[in-house]
Coordinates of C-alpha atoms in Angstrom, one line a residue:
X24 CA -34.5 170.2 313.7
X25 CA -37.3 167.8 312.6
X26 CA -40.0 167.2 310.1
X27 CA -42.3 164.9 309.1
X28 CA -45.1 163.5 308.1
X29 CA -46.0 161.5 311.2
X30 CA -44.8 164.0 313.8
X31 CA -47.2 166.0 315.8
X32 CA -47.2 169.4 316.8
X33 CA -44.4 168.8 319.9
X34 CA -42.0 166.6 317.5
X35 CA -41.8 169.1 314.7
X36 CA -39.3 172.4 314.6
X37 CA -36.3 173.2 316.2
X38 CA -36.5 171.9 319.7
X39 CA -33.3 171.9 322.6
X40 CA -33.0 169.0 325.1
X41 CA -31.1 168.3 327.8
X42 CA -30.3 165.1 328.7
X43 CA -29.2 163.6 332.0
X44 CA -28.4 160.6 333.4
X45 CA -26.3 159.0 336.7
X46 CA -25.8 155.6 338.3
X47 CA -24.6 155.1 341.4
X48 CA -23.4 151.4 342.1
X49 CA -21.8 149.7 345.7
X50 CA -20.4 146.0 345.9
X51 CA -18.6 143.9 348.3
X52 CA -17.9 140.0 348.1
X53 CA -21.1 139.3 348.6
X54 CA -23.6 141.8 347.5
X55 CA -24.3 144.6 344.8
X56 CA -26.5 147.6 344.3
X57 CA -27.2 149.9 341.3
X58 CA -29.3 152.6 340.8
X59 CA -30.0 154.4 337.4
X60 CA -31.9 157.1 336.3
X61 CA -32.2 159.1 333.2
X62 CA -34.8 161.6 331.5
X63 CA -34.4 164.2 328.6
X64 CA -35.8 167.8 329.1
X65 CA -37.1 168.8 326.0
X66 CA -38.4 172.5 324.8
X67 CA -39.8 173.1 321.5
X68 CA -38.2 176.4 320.5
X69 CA -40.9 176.6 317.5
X70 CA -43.8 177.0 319.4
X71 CA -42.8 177.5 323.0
X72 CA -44.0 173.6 324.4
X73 CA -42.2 171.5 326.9
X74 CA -42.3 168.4 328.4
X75 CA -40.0 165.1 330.1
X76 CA -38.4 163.0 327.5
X77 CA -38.4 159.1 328.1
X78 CA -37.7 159.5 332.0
X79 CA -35.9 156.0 333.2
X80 CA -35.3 154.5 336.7
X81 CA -33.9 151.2 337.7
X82 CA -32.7 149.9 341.0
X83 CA -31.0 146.0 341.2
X84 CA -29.8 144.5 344.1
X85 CA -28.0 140.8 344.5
X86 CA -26.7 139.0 347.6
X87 CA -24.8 135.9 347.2
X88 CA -23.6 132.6 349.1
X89 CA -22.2 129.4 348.9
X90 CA -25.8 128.2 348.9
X91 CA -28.2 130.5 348.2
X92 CA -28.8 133.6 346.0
X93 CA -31.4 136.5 346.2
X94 CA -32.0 138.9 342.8
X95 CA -34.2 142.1 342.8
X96 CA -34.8 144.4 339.9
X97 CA -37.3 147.5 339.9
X98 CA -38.1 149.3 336.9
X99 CA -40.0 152.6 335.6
X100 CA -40.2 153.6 332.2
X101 CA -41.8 156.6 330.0
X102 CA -41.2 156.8 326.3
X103 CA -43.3 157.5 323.2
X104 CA -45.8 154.6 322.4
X105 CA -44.0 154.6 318.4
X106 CA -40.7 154.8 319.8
X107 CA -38.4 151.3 319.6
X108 CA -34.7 150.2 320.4
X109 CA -32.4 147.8 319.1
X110 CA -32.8 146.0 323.1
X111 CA -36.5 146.2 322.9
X112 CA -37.9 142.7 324.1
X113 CA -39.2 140.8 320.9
X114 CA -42.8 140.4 322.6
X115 CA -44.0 144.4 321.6
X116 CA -45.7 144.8 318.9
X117 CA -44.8 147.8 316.2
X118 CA -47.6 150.7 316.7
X119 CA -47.8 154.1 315.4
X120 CA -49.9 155.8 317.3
X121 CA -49.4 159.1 319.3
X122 CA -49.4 159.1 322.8
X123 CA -47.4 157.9 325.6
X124 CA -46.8 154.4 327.3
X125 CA -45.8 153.6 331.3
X126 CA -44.0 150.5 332.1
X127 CA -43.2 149.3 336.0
X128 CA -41.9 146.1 336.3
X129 CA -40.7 143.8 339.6
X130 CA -38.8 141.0 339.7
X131 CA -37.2 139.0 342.6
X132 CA -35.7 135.3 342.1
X133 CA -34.3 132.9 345.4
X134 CA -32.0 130.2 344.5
X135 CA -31.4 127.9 347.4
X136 CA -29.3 124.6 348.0
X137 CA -26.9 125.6 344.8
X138 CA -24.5 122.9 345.9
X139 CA -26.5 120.3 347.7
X140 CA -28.7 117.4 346.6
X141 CA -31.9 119.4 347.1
X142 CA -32.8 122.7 345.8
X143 CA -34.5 125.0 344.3
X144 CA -35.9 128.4 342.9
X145 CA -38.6 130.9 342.5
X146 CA -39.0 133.7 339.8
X147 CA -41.6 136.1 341.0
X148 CA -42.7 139.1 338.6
X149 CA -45.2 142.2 338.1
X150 CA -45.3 144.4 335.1
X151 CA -47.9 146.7 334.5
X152 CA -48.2 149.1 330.9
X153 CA -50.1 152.5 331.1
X154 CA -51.0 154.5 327.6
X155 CA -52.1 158.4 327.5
X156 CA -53.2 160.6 324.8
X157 CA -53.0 157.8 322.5
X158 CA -55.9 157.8 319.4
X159 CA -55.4 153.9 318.7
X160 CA -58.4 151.8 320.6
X161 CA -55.9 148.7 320.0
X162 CA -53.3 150.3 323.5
X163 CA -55.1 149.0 326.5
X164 CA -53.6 149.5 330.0
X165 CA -53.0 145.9 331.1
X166 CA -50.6 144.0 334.0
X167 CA -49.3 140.5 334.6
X168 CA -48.4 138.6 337.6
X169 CA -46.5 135.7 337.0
X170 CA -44.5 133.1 339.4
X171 CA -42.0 129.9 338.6
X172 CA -40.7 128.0 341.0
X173 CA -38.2 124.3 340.3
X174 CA -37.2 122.3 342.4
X175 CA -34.2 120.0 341.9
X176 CA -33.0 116.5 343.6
X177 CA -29.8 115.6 342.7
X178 CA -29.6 111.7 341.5
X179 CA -25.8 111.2 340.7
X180 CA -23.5 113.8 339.3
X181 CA -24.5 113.1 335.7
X182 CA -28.8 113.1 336.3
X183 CA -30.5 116.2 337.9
X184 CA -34.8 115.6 338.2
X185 CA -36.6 118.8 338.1
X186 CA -40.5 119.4 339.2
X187 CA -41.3 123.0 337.9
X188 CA -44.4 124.9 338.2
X189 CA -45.2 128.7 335.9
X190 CA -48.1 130.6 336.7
X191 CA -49.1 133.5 334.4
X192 CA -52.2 136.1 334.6
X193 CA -52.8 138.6 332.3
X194 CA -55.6 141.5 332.7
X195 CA -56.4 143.9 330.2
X196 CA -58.0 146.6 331.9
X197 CA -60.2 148.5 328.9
X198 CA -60.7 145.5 327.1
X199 CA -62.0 143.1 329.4
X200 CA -60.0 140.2 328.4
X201 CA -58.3 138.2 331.1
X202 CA -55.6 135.4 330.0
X203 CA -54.2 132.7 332.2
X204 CA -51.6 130.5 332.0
X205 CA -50.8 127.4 334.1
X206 CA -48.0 124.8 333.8
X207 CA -46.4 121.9 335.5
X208 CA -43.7 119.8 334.1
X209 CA -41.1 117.4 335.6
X210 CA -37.9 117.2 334.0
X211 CA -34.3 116.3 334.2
X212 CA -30.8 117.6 333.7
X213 CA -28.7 115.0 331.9
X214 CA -24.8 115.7 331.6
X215 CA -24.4 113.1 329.1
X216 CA -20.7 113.6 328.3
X217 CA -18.2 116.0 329.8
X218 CA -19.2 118.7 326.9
X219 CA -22.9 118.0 326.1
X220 CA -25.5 118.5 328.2
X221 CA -29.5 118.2 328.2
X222 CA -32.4 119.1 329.9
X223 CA -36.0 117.9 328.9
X224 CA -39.5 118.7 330.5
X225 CA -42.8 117.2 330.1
X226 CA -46.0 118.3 331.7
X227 CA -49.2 119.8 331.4
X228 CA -50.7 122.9 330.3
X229 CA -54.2 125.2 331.2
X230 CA -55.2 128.3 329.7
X231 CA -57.9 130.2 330.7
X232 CA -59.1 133.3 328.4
X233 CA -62.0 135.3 329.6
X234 CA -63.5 138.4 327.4
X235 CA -66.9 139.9 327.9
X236 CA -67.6 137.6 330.3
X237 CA -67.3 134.5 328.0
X238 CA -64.9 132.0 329.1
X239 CA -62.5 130.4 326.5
X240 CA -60.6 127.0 328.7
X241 CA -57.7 125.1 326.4
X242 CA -55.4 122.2 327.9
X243 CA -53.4 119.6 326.7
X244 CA -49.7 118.4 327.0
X245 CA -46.1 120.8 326.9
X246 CA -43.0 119.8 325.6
X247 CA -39.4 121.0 326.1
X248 CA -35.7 119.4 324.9
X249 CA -32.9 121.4 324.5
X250 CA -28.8 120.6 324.3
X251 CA -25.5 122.3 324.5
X252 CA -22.7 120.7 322.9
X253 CA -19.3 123.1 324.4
X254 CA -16.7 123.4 321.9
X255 CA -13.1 124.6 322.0
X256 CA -14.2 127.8 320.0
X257 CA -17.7 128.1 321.2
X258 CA -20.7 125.6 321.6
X259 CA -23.7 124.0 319.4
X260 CA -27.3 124.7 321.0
X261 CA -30.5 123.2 320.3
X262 CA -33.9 123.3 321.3
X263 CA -37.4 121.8 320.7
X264 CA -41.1 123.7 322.5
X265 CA -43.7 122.8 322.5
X266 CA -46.3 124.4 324.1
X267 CA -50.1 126.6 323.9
X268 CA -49.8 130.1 323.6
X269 CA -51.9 132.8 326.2
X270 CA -54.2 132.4 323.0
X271 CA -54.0 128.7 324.2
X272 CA -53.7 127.5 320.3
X273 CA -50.2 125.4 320.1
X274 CA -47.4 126.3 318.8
X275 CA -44.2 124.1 317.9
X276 CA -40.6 125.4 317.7
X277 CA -37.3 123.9 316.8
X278 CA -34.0 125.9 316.5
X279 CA -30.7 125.2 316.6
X280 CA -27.5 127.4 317.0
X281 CA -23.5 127.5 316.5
X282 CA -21.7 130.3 318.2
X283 CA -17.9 131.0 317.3
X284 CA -15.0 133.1 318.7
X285 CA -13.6 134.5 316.0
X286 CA -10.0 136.0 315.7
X287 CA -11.5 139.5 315.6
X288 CA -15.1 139.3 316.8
X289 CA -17.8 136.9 317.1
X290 CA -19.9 134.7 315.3
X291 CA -23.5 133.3 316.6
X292 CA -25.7 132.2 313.7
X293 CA -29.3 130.3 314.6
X294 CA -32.0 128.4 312.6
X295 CA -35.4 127.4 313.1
X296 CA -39.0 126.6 312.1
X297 CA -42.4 127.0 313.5
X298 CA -45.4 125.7 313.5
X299 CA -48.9 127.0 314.6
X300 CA -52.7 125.8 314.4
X301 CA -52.8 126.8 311.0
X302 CA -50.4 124.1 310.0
X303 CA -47.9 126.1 308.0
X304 CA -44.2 126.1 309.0
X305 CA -42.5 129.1 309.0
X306 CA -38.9 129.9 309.2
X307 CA -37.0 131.5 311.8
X308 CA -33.1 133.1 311.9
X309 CA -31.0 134.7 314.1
X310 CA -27.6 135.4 313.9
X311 CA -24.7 138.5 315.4
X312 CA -22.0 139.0 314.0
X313 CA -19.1 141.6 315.9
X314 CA -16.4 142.2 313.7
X315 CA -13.3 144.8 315.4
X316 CA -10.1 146.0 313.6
X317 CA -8.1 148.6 315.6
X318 CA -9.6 151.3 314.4
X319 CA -13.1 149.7 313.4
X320 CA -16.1 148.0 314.7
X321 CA -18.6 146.1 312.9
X322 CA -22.4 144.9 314.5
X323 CA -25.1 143.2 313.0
X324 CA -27.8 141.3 314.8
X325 CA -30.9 139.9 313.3
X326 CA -33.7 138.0 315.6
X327 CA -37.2 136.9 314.8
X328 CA -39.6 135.5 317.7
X329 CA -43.6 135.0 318.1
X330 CA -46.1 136.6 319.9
X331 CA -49.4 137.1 321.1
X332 CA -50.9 140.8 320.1
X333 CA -53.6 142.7 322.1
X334 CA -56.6 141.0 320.5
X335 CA -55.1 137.6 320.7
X336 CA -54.1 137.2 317.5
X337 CA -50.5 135.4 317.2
X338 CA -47.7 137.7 315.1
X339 CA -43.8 137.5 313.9
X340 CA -42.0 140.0 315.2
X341 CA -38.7 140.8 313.6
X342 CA -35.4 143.2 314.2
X343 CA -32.9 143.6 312.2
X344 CA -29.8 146.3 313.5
X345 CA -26.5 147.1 311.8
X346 CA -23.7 149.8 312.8
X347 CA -20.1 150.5 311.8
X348 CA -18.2 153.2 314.1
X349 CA -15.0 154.0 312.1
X350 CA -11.8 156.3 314.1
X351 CA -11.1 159.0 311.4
X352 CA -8.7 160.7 314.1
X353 CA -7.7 160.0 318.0
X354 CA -10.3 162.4 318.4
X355 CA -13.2 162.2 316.3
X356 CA -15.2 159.0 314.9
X357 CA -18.0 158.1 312.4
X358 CA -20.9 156.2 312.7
X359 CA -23.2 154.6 310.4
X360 CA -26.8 152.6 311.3
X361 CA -29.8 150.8 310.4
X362 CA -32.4 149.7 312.8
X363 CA -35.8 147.7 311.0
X364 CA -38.3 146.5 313.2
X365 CA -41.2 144.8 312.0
X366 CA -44.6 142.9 312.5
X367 CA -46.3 140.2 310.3
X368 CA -49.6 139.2 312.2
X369 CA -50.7 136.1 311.1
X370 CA -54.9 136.7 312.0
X371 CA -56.9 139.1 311.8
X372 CA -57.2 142.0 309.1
X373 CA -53.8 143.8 310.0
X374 CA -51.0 143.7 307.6
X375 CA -46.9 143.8 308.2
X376 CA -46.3 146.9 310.4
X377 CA -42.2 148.3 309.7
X378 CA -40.5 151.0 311.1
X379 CA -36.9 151.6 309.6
X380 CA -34.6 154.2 311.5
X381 CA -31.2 155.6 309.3
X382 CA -28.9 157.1 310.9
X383 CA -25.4 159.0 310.6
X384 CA -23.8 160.6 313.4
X385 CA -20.0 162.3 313.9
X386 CA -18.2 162.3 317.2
X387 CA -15.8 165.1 318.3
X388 CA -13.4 165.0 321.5
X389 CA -13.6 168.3 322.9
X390 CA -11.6 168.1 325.4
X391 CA -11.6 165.4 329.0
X392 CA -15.0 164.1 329.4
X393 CA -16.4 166.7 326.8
X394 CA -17.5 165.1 323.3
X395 CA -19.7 166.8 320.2
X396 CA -21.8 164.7 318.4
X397 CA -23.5 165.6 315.4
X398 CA -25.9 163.7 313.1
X399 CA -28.5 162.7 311.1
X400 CA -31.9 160.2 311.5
X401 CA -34.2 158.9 308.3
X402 CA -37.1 157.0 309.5
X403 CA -39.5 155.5 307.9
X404 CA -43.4 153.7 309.2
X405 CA -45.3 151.8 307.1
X406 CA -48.6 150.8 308.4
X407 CA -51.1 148.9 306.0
X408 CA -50.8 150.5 303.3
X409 CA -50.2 153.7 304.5
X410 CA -46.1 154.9 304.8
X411 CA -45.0 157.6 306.7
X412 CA -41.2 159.7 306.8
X413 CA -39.4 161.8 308.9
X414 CA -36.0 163.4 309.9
X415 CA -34.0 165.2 312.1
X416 CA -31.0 166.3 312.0
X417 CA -29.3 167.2 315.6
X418 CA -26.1 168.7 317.6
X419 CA -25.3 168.0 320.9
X420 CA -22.4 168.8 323.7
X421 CA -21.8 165.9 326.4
X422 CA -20.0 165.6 329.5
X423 CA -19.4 163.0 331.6
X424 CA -17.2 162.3 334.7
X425 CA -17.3 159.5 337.6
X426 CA -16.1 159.0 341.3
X427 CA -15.4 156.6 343.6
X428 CA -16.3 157.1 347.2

């Protein structure tokens, strides 16, 4: 059952879904294959309306040698265009709006001459994002085609040169607005003791923005240095970029991280700071944090990261999550959550976008592979100035089983 101020006329009421999902997987030594795929059928006992929820499908395949590697992933995607995860990539930006949004991505890597003195890579990708019935003029269909390769020439066993080249285009369909992005860079792999090593790039960048037929060309220099220092109960990283954005205005990041095993969990806390064209610096956090007890589990992750928006404009996109699952029986569990998500843009006339999702859910063992779950989800959207609630509460049955052929 949900209500709401920002749900439309399919959302609200009592509505009944079934959701299904199976993945089939094969290995030997020397190769793998999975295949996933997922959807949610969803009728709106209210008023009568159906439709697919959030159909998935994803196929990876990996074959392996001494010497050489090959890596394919294919993915499709359906979901509502407001609708976010914890695992969402830190590059979409918060939106509101109804509607629906496709996403088809490809990407296949090569590695070759792993263990000789000459060798390399390439990265190939597509991705392309469709939007329907959507009312905000800001959701333009768009792909990008992008392609690294490296090659590496092995010096001694301590110094590794690298010649890298990243190519990066960028077309926004309704909106006109074409970005490419063009980098070489030579580098080299430095293991300076047995526990610390170092890579570090310098080359040159291009990017090339054209929007209603007006062409927008920025260049100049890229930077990259970054360490790990191994340690007996987990390792110090480090990093310094950069490097123009697709907006092709430069932007400067340092961070550095400690991660820790911990008796009973994990520990993996990050600072940094950033600087754009404006000139201001701006800080930057990370950390996760898994706490476990025998009968408890603790999570909390927070992450910031910037990005480029769909007009250009450069924002800070932030996600905060936190959940504790607690055994009240052998049978039967409770969870508690918070997932915040947010965006600061830092031009333009847009404010902070947040969405905030609270949820409580209660977990039953029926019986083998049979499980009730019942719960609760708060959420809250504010938009400019504008703040928006809603909630549902739900009860499902589940079943799930596995064979081996």
């Amino acid at each position: 059952m949900s209500d709401g101020d920002d749900l439309d006329v399919e959302e609200e009421g009592l509505t009944a879904t079934t959701n299904l999902s199976i993945s089939l997987n094969a290995a030997t030594s020397v190769s793998a294959i999975s295949f996933d795929a997922s959807a949610g059928l969803r009728k709106n006992l209210s008023n009568g309306s159906s439709d697919v929820q959030q159909p998935r499908l994803r196929l990876t395949y990996g074959r392996e040698n001494l010497s050489s590697a090959v890596d394919l992933d294919l993915e499709y995607r359906e979901r509502d265009v407001d609708t976010l995860e914890p695992d969402d990539d830190l590059e979409d930006i918060v939106r509101f709006s109804t509607g629906t949004r496709e996403d088809m991505s490809a990407n296949l890597g090569f590695v070759f001459g792993r263990d000789a003195p000459f060798g390399g890579g390439l990265d190939l990708g597509y991705r392309t994002t469709r939007y329907a019935d959507t009312s905000d003029p800001d959701l333009v269909d768009g792909e990008t085609v992008s392609a690294t390769g490296t090659l590496t020439f092995v010096i001694d066993p301590r110094i590794t040169a690298l010649l890298r080249g990243t190519y990066s285009d960028t077309d926004e369909d309704a909106a006109g607005r074409d970005v490419l992005y063009e980098n070489i860079s030579a580098g080299a792999r430095l293991a300076v003791t047995p526990t610390l090593s170092t890579d570090i790039f310098v080359g040159y960048t291009r990017t090339t923005e054209t929007e209603g037929g007006i062409e927008d060309q920025q260049e100049g220099a890229s930077f990259e240095l970054s360490f790990t220092e191994e340690r007996l109960n987990g390792a110090w990283t480090g990093s310094f970029v950069s490097d123009l954005n697709d907006d092709g205005e430069r932007r400067s990041t340092v961070r550095i991280n400690r991660s820790l095993d911990l008796p009973r969990g994990a520990l993996d806390a990050g600072f940094g700071l950033s600087q754009g064209e404006d000139g201001d610096l701006r800080p930057l956090y990370s950390l996760a944090y898994l706490h476990e007890r025998p009968t408890s589990r603790l999570n909390l992750s927070l992450d910031q990261a910037f990005t480029t928006d769909d007009n250009g404009d450069e924002a800070l996109n932030s996600r905060l999550s936190v959940s504790y699952n607690r055994d009240l029986t052998e049978l039967s569990s409770l969870q508690a959550a918070v997932f915040l998500r947010s965006t600061d843009y830092l031009g333009g006339s847009e404010d902070a976008d947040r969405q905030i999702d609270l949820n409580l859910s209660y977990r039953h063992s029926l019986a083998e592979d049979w499980g009730l779950v019942a719960g609760y989800t708060h959420r809250i959207d504010s938009e400019n100035d504008t703040t928006e609630r809603s909630n549902e509460i739900f009860l499902s049955i589940e079943k799930s089983f596995w064979r081996r052929f």
